[in-house]
PDB file of C-alpha atoms in Angstrom:
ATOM      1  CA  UNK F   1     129.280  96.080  95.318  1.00 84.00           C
ATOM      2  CA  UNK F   2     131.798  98.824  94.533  1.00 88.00           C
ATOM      3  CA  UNK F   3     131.320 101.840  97.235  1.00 94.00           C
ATOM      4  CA  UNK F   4     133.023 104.963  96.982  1.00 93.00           C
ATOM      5  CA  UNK F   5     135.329 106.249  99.668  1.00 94.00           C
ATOM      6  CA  UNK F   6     133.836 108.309 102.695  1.00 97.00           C
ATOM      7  CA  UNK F   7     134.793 110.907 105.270  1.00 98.00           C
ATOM      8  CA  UNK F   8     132.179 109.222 107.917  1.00 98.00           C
ATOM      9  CA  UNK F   9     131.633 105.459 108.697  1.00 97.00           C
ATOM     10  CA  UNK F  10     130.956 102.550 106.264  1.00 98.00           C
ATOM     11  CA  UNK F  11     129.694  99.285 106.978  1.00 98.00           C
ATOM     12  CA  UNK F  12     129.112  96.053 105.774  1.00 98.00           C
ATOM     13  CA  UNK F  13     126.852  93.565 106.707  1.00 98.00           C
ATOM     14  CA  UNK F  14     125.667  95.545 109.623  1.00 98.00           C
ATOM     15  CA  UNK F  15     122.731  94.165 111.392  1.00 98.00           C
ATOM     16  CA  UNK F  16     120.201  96.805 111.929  1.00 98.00           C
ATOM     17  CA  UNK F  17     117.515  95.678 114.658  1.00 97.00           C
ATOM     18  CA  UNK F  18     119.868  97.468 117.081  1.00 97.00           C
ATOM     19  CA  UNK F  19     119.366 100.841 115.521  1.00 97.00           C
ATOM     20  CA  UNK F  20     115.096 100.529 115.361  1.00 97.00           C
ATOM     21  CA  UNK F  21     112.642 100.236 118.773  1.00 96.00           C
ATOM     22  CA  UNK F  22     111.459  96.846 117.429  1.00 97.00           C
ATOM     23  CA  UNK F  23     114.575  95.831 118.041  1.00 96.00           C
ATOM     24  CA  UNK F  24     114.416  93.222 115.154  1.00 96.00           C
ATOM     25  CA  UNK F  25     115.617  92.279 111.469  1.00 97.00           C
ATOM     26  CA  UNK F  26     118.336  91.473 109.370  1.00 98.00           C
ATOM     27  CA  UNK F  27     121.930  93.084 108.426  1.00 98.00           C
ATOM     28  CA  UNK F  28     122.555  96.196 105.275  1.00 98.00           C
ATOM     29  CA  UNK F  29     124.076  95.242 103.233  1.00 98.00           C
ATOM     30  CA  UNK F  30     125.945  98.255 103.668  1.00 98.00           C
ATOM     31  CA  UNK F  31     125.322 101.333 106.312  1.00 98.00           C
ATOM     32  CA  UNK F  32     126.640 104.548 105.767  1.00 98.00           C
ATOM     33  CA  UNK F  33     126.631 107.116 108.609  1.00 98.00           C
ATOM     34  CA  UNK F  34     127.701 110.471 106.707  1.00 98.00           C
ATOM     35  CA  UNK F  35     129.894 112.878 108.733  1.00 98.00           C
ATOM     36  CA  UNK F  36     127.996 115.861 106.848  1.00 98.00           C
ATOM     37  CA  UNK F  37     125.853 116.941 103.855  1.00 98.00           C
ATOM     38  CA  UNK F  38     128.958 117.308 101.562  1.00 98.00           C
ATOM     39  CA  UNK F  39     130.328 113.586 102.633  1.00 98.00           C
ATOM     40  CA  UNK F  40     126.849 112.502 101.350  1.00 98.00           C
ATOM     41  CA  UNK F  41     126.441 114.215  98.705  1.00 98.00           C
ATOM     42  CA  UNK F  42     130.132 112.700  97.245  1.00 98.00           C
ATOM     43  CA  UNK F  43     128.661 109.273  98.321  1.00 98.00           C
ATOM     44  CA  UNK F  44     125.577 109.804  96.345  1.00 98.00           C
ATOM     45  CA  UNK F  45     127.368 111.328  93.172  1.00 98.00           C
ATOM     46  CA  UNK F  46     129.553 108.404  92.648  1.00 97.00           C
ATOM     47  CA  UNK F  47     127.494 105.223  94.298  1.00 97.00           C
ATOM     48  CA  UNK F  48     126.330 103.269  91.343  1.00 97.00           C
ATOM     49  CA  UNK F  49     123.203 104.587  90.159  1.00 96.00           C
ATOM     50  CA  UNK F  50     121.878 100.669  90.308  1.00 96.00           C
ATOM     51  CA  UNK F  51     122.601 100.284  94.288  1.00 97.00           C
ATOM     52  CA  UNK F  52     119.657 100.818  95.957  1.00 97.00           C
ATOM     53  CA  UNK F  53     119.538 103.339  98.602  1.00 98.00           C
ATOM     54  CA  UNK F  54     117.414 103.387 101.583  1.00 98.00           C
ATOM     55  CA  UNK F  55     117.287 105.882 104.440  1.00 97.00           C
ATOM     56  CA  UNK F  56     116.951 104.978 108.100  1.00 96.00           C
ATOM     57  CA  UNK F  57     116.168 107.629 110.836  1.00 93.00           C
ATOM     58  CA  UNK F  58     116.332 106.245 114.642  1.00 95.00           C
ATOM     59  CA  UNK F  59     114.109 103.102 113.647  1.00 95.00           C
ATOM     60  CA  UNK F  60     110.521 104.431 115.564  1.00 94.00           C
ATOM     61  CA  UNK F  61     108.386 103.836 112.810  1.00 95.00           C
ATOM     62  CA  UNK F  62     109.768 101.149 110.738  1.00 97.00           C
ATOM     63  CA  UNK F  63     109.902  96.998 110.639  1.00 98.00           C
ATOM     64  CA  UNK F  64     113.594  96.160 109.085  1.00 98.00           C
ATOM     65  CA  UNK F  65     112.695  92.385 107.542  1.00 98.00           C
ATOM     66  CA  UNK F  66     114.805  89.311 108.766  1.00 97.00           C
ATOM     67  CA  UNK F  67     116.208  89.099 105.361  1.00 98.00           C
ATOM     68  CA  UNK F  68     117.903  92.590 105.633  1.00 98.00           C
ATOM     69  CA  UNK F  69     118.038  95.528 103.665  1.00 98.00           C
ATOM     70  CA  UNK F  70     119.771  95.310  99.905  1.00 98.00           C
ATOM     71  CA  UNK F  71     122.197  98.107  98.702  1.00 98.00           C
ATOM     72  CA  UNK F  72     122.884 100.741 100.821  1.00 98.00           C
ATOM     73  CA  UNK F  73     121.371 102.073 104.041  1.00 98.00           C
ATOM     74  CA  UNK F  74     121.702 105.629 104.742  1.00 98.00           C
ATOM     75  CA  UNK F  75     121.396 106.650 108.522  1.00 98.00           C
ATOM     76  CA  UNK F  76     121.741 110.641 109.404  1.00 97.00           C
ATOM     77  CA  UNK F  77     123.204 110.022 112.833  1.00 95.00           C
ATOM     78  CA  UNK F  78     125.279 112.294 115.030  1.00 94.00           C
ATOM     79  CA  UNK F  79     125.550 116.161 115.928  1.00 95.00           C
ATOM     80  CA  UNK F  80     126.372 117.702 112.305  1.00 95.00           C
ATOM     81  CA  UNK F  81     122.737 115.774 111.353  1.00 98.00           C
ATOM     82  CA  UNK F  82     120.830 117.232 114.594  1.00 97.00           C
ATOM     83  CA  UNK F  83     121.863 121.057 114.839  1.00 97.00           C
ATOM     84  CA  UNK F  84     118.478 123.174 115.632  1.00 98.00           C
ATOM     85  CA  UNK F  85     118.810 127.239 115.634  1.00 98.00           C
ATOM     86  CA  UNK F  86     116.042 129.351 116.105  1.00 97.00           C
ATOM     87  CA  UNK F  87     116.054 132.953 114.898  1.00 97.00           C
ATOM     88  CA  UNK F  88     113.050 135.481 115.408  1.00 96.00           C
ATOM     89  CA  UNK F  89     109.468 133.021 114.938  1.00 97.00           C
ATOM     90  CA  UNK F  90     111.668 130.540 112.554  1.00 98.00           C
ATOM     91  CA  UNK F  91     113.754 127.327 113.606  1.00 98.00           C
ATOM     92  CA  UNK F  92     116.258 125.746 111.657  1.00 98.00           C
ATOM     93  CA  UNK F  93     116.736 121.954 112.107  1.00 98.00           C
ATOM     94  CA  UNK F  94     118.960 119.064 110.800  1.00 98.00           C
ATOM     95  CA  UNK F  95     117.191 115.548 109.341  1.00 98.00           C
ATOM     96  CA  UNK F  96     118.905 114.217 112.043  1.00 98.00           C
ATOM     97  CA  UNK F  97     117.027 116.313 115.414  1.00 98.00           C
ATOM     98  CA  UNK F  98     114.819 114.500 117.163  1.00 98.00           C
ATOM     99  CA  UNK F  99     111.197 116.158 116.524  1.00 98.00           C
ATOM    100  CA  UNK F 100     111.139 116.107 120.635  1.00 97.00           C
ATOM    101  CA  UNK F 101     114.683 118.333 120.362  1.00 98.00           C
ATOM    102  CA  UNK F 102     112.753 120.437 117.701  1.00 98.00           C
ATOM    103  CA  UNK F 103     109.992 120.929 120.663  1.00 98.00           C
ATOM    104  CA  UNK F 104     112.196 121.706 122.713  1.00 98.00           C
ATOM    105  CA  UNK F 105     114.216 124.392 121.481  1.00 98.00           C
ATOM    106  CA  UNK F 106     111.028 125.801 120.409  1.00 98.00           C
ATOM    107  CA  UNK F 107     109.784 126.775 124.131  1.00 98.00           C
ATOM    108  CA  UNK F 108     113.848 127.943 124.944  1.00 98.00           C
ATOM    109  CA  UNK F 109     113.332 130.443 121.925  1.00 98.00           C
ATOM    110  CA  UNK F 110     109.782 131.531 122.570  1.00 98.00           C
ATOM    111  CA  UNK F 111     108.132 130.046 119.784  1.00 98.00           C
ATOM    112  CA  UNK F 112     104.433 128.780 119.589  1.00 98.00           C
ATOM    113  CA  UNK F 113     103.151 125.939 117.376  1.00 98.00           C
ATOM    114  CA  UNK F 114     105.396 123.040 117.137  1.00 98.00           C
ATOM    115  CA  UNK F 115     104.931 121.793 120.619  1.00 98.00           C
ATOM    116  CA  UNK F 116     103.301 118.980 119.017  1.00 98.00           C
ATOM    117  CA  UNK F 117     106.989 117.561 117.865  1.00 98.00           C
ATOM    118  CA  UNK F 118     107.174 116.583 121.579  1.00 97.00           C
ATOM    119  CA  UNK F 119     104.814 113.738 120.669  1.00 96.00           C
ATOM    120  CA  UNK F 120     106.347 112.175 117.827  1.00 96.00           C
ATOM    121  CA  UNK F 121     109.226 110.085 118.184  1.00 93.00           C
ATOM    122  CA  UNK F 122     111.386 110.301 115.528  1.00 95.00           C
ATOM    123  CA  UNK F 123     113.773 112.850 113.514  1.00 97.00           C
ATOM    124  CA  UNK F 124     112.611 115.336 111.310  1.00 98.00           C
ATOM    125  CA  UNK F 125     113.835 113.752 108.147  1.00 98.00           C
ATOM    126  CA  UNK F 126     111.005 111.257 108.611  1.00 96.00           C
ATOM    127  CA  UNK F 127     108.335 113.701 109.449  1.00 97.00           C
ATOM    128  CA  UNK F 128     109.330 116.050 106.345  1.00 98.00           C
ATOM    129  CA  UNK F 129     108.740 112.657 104.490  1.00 97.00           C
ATOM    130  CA  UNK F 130     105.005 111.583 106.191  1.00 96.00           C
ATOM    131  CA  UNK F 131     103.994 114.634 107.283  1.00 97.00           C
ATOM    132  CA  UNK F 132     103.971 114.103 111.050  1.00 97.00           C
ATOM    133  CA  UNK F 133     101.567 114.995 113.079  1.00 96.00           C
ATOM    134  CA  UNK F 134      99.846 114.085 116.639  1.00 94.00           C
ATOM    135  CA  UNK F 135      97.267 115.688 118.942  1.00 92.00           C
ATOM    136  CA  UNK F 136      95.602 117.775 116.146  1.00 94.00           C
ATOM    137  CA  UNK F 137      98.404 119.042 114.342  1.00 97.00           C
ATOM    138  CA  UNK F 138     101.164 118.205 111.228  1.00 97.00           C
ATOM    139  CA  UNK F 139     104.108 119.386 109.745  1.00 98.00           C
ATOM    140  CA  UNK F 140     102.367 121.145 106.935  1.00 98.00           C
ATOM    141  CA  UNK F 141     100.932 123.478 109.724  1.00 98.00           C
ATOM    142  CA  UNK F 142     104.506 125.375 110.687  1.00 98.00           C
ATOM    143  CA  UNK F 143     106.822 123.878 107.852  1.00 98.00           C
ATOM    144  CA  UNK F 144     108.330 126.820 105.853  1.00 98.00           C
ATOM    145  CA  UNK F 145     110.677 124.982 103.223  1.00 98.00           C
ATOM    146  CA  UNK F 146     113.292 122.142 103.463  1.00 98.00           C
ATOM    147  CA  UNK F 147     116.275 121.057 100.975  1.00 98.00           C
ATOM    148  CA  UNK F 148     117.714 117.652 100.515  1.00 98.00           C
ATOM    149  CA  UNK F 149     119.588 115.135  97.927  1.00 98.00           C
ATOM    150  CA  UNK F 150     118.334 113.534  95.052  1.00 98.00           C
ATOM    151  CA  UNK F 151     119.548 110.006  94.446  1.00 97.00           C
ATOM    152  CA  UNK F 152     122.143 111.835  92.387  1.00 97.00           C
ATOM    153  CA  UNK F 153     123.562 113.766  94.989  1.00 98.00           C
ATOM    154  CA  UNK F 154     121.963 117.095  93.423  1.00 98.00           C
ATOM    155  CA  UNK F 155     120.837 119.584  95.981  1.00 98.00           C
ATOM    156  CA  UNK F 156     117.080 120.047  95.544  1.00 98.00           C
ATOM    157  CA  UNK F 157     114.812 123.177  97.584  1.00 98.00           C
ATOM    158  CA  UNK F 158     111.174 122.484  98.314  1.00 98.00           C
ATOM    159  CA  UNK F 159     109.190 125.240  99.528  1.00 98.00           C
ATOM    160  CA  UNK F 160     105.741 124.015 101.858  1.00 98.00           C
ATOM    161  CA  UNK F 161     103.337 124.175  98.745  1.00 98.00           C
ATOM    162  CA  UNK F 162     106.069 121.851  96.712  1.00 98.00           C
ATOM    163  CA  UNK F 163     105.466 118.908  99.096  1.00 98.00           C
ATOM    164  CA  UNK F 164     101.174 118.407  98.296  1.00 98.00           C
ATOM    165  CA  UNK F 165     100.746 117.371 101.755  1.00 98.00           C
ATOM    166  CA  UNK F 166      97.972 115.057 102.688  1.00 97.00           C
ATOM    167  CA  UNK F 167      97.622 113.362 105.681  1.00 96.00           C
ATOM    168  CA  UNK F 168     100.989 111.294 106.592  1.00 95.00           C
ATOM    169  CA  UNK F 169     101.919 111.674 102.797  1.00 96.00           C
ATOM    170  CA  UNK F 170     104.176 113.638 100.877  1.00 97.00           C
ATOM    171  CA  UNK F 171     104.029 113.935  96.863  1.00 97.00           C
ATOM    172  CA  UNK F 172     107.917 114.892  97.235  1.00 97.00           C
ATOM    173  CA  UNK F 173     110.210 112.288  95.290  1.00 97.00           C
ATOM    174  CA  UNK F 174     110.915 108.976  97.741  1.00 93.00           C
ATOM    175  CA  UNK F 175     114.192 109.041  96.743  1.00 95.00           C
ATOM    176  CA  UNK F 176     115.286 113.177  98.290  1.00 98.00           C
ATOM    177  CA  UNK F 177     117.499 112.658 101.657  1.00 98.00           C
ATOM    178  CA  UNK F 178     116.342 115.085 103.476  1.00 98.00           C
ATOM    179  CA  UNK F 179     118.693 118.043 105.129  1.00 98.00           C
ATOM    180  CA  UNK F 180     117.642 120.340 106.947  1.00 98.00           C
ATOM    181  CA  UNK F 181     113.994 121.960 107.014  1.00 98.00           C
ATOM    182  CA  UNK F 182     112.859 125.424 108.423  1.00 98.00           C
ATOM    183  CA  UNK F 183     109.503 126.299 110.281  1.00 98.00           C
ATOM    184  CA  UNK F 184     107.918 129.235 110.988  1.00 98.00           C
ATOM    185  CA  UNK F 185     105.710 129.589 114.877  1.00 98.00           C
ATOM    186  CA  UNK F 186     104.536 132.393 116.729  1.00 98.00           C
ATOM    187  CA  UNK F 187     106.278 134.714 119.201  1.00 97.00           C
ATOM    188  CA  UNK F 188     104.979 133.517 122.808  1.00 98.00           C
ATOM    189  CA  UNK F 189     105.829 133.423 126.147  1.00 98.00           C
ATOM    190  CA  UNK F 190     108.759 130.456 126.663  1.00 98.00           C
ATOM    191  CA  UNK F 191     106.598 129.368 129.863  1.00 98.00           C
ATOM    192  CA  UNK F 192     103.699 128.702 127.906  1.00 97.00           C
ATOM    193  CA  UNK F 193     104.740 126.807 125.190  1.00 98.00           C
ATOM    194  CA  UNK F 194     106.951 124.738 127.710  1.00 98.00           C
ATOM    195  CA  UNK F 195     103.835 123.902 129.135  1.00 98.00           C
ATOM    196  CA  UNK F 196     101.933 122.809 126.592  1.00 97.00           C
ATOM    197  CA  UNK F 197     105.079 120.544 125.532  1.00 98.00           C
ATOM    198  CA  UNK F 198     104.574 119.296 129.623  1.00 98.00           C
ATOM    199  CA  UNK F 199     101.173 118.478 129.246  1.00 97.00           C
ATOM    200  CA  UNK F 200     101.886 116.309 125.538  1.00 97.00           C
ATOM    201  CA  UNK F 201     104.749 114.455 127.296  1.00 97.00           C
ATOM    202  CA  UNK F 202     102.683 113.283 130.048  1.00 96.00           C
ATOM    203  CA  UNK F 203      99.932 112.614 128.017  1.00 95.00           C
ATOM    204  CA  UNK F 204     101.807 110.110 125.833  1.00 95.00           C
ATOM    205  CA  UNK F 205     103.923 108.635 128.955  1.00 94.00           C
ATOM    206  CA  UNK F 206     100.424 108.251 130.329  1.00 95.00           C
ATOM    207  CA  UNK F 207      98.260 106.940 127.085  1.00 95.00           C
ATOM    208  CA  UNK F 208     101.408 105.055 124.849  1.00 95.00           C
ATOM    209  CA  UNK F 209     103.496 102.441 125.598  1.00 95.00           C
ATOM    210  CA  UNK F 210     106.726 104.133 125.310  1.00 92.00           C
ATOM    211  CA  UNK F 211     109.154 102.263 127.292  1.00 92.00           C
ATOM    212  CA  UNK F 212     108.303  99.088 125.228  1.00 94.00           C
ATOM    213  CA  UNK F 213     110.002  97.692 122.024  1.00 95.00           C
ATOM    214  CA  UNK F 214     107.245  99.554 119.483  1.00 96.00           C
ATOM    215  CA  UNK F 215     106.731 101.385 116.357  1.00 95.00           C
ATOM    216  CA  UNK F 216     104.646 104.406 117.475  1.00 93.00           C
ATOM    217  CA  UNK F 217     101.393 104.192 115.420  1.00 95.00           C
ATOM    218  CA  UNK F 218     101.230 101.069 113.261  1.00 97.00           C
ATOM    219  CA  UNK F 219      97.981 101.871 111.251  1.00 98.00           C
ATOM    220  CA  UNK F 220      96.592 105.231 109.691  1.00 97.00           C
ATOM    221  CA  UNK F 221      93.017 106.542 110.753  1.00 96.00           C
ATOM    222  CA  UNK F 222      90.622 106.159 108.141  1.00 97.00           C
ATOM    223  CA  UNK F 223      88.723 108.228 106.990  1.00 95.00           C
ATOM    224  CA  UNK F 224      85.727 108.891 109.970  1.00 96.00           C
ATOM    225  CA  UNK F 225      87.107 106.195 112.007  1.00 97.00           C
ATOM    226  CA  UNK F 226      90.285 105.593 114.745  1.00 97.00           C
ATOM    227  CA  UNK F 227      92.472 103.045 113.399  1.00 98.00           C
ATOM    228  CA  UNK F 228      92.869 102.115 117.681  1.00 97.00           C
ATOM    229  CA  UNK F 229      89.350 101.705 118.033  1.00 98.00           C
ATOM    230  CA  UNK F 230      88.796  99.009 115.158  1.00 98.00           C
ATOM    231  CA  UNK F 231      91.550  97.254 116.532  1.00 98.00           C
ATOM    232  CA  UNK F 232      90.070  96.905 119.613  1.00 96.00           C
ATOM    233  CA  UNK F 233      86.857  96.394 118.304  1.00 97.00           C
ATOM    234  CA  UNK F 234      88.178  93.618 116.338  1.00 97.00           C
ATOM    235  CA  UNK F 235      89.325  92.001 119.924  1.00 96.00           C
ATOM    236  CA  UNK F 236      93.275  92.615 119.128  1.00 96.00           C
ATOM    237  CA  UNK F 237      94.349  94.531 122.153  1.00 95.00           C
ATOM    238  CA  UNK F 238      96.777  92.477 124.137  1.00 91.00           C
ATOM    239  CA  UNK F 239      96.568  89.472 122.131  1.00 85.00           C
ATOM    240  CA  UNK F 240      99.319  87.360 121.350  1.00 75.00           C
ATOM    241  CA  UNK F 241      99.329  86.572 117.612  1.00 68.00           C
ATOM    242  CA  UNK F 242     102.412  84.031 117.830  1.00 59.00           C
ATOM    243  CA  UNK F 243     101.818  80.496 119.805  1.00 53.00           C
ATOM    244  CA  UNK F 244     105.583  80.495 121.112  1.00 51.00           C
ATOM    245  CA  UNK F 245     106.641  82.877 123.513  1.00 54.00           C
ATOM    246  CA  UNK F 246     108.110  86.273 122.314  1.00 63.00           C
ATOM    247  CA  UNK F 247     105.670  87.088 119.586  1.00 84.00           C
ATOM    248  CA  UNK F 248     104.200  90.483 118.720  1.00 93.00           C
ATOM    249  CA  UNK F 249     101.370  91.899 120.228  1.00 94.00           C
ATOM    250  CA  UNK F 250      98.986  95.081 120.462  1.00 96.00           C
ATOM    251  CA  UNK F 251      99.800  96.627 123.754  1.00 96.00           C
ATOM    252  CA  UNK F 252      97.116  96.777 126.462  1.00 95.00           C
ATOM    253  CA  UNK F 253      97.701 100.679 126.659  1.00 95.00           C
ATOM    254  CA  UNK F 254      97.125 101.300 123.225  1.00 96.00           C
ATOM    255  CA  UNK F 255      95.601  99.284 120.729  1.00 96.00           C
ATOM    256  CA  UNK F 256      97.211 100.773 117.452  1.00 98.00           C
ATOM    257  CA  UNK F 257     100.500 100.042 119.289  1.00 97.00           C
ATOM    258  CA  UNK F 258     102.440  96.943 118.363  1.00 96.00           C
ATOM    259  CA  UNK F 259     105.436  95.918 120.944  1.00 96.00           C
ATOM    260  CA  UNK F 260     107.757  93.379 120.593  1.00 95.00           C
ATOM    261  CA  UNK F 261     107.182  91.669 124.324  1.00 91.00           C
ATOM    262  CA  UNK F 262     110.047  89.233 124.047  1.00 85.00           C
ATOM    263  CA  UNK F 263     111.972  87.918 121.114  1.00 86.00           C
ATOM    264  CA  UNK F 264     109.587  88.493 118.040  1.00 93.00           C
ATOM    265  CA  UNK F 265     110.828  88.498 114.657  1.00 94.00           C
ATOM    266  CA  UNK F 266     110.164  91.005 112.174  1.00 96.00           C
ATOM    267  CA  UNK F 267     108.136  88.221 110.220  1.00 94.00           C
ATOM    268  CA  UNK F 268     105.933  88.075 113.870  1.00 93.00           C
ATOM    269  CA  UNK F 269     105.460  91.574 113.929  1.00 95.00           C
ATOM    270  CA  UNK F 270     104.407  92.244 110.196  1.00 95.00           C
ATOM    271  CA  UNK F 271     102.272  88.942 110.544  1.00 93.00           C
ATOM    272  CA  UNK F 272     100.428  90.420 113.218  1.00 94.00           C
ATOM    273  CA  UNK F 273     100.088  93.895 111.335  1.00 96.00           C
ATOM    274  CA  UNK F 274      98.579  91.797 108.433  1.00 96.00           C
ATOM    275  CA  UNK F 275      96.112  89.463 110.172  1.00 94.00           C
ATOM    276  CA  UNK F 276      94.946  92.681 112.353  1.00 96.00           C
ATOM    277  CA  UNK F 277      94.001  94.331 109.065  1.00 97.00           C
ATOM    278  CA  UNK F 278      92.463  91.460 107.352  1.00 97.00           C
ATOM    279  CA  UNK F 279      90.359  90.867 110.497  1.00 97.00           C
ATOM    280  CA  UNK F 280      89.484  93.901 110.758  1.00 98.00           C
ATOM    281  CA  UNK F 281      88.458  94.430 106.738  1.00 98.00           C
ATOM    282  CA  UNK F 282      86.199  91.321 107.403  1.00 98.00           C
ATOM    283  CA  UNK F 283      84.404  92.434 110.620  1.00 97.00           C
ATOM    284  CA  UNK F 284      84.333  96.364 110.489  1.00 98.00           C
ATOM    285  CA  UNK F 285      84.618  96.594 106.461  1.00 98.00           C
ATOM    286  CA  UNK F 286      87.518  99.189 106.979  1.00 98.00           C
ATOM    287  CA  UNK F 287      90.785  98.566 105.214  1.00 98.00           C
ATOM    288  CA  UNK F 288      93.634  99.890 107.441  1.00 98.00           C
ATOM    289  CA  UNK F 289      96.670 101.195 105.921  1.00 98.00           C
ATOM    290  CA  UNK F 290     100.056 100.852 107.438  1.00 98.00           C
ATOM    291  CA  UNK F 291     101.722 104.019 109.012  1.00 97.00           C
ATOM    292  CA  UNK F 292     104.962 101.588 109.938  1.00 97.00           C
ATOM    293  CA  UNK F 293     107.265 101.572 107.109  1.00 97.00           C
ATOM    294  CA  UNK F 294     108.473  97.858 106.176  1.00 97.00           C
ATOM    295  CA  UNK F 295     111.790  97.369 104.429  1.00 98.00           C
ATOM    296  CA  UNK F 296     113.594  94.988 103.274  1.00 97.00           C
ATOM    297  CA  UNK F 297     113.862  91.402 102.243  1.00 97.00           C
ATOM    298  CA  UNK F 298     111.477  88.581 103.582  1.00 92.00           C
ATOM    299  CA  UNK F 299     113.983  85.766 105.263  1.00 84.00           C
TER     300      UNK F 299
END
């Protein structure tokens, strides 16, 4: 594989379970950490159109497979990626923020309505992509517009209407990196909206297993139902799914929570994902759709 030269860091054969909360899978065949929008836009120009590109945030809501990734992963790491203004109601953030960062700067500037961010742990490339949301709000609700990259290295503008949210879907390309993405709040009193970002951290410290190796939500809710409810209807909460030691599990605090206890493998943690669902399509007659994004190649 022929890769052009770079301004940031390039390499091969990386493994990547240190760079997701699973903590699990195989090696890229190549990463790329860009040192800024132009450096990846170069990248993208001259990378041979048949290299597959794939785009890793800080690993909270994905399962990297023991086989690895093929091609090239992309990761948006480092302070040119995570740069958050605010001006007036709007803020201005990088892919790279953390959506916690986002909530943050939101209460220092006075503005009300993306407290929510404070619950979601990841970067707001991946949100822009899913539509993140928690506690009763989503992106849609305060995104103005966001650019990216096509797979050409084109600059491409999306204003909110050009994404067709839906819940935790996009209609937006798969293949735009996402750049930076401005949202619009309300004026309010910095006090207030700290404490409403307060009461969401210690609400999720209090309801999520957050200190564990996990993927945030594994399943969407369906349609009238709560995905963590079937699962612990279905008798899944706490449960071991591997015999050995160091398999995957649904955590005790919340049941749409996988953790990696010990030493699971990606292939435990999917496998538990996927017997969870068919159980509970044969007992409940629900069919649960993942919210953890799985790439990669099966070992």
């Amino acid at each position: 594989m022929n890769l052009p030269e770079v301004r940031g860091k390039l390499l091969l054969n990386e493994p990547l379970g240190p760079y997701t909360w699973f903590r699990v899978g195989g090696a890229a065949d190549a990463l790329f950490i860009p040192a800024d929008a132009d450096d990846l836009a170069g990248f993208l120009k001259t990378l041979d159109p048949a290299v597959p590109v794939t785009v890793l945030g800080v690993g909270s809501n994905v399962i990297v497979r023991d086989g690895g990734v093929e091609g090239v992963v992309i990761r948006l790491a480092g302070r040119p990626w995570a740069q958050v203004t605010a001006e007036g109601d709007t803020i201005t953030a990088g892919a790279g923020a953390l959506d916690s960062m986002v909530a943050k700067a939101s209460a220092k500037a006075g503005i009300e309505g993306l407290e929510f961010y404070a619950g979601i742990p990841g970067t707001i490339g991946g949100a822009l992509t899913m539509n993140a949301g928690c506690y009763g709000a989503e992106s849609k609700d305060v995104l103005v517009s966001a650019w990216g990259l096509d797979r050409r290295g084109e600059r491409v503008d999306y204003a909110l209407a050009d994404f067709g949210y839906t819940y935790r879907h996009s209609e937006a390309p798969a293949d735009i990196i996402w750049v930076e993405a401005t949202y619009r709040g309300t004026p309010a009193d910095p006090a207030k909206v700290q404490a409403k970002i307060d009461e969401i951290t210690s609400r999720r410290e209090q309801t999520q297993p957050i200190r564990e190796k996990t993927g945030g939500s594994t399943f969407k809710n369906p349609p009238g139902h709560s995905s963590w409810k079937l699962v612990d209807e279905a008798g899944w909460r706490g449960r071991l799914h591997a015999v050995t030691g160091g398999g995957a599990k649904f955590s005790e605090l919340h049941s749409n929570f996988m953790i990696n206890p010990g030493e699971a493998t990606a292939a435990d943690i999917e496998g538990l994902g996927e017997a969870v669902r068919a159980d509970v399509l044969e007992k409940a007659g629900v069919q649960l759709e993942w919210e953890i994004k799985r790439i990669g190649r099966r070992s």
